[in-house]
CSV table of C-alpha atoms in Angstrom, one decimal:
chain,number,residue,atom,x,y,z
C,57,UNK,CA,51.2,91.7,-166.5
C,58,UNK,CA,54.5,93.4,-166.8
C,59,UNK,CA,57.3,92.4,-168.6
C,60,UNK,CA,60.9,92.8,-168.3
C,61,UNK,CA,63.1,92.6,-171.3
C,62,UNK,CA,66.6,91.2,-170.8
C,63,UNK,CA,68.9,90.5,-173.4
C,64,UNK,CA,69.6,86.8,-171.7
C,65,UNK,CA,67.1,85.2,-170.3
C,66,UNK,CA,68.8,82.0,-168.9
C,67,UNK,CA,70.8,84.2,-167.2
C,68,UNK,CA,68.3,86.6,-165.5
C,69,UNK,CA,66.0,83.9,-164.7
C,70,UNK,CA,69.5,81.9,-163.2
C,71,UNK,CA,70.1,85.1,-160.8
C,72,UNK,CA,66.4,85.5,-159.7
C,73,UNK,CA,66.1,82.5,-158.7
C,74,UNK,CA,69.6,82.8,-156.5
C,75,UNK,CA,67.8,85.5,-154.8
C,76,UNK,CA,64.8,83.3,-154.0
C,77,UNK,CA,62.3,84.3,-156.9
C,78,UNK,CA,60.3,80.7,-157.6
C,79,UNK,CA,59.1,81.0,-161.6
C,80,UNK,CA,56.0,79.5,-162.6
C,81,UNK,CA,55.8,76.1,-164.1
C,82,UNK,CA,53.4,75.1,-167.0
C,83,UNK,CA,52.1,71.9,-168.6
C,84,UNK,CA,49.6,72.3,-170.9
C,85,UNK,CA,49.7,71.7,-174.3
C,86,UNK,CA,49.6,75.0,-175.6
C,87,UNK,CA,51.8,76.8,-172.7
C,88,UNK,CA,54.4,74.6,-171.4
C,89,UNK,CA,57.5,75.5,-169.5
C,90,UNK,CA,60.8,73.6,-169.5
C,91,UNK,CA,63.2,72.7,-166.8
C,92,UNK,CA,64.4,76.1,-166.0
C,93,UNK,CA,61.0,77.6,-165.8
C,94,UNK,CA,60.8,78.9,-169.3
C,95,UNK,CA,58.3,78.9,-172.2
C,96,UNK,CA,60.2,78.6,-175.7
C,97,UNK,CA,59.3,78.3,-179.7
C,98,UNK,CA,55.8,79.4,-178.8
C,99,UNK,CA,56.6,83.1,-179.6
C,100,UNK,CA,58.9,85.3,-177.4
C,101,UNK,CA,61.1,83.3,-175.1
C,102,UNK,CA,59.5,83.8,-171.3
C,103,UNK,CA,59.4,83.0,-167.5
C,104,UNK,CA,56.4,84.4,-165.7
C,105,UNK,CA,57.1,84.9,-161.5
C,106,UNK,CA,54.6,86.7,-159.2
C,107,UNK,CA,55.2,89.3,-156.6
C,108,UNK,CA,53.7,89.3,-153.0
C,109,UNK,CA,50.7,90.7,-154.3
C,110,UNK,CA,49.9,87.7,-156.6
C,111,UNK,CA,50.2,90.0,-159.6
C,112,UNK,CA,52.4,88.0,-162.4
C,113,UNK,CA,55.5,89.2,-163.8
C,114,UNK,CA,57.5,88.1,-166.5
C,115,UNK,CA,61.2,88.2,-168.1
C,116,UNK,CA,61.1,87.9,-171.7
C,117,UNK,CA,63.7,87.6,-174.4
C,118,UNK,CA,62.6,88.8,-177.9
C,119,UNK,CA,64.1,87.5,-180.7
């Protein structure tokens, strides 16, 4: 996995997506994603995307 670190992540996950990125989307009880495609309160803030490869990519907001 590898991880970008942006300094707003609402934003950067905003523009990706105008450029045709599609973000991952979780349920589960202990990993769930909210409307925009981001995990929060459950450590770092996060949105996890894949490139062509399949490999999974993430931007990430600390603090």
């Amino acid at each position: 996995m590898l991880n970008f670190v942006v300094s707003n992540i609402e934003n950067a996950v905003k523009e990706l997506k105008e450029k045709g990125v599609q973000f991952e989307s979780y349920d589960h009880p202990e990993l769930k994603t909210d409307d925009d495609n981001i995990m929060r309160g459950n450590g770092p803030t996060i949105a996890w995307f894949t490139d062509p490869a399949g490999n999974i990519l993430s931007v990430i907001q600390e603090g």
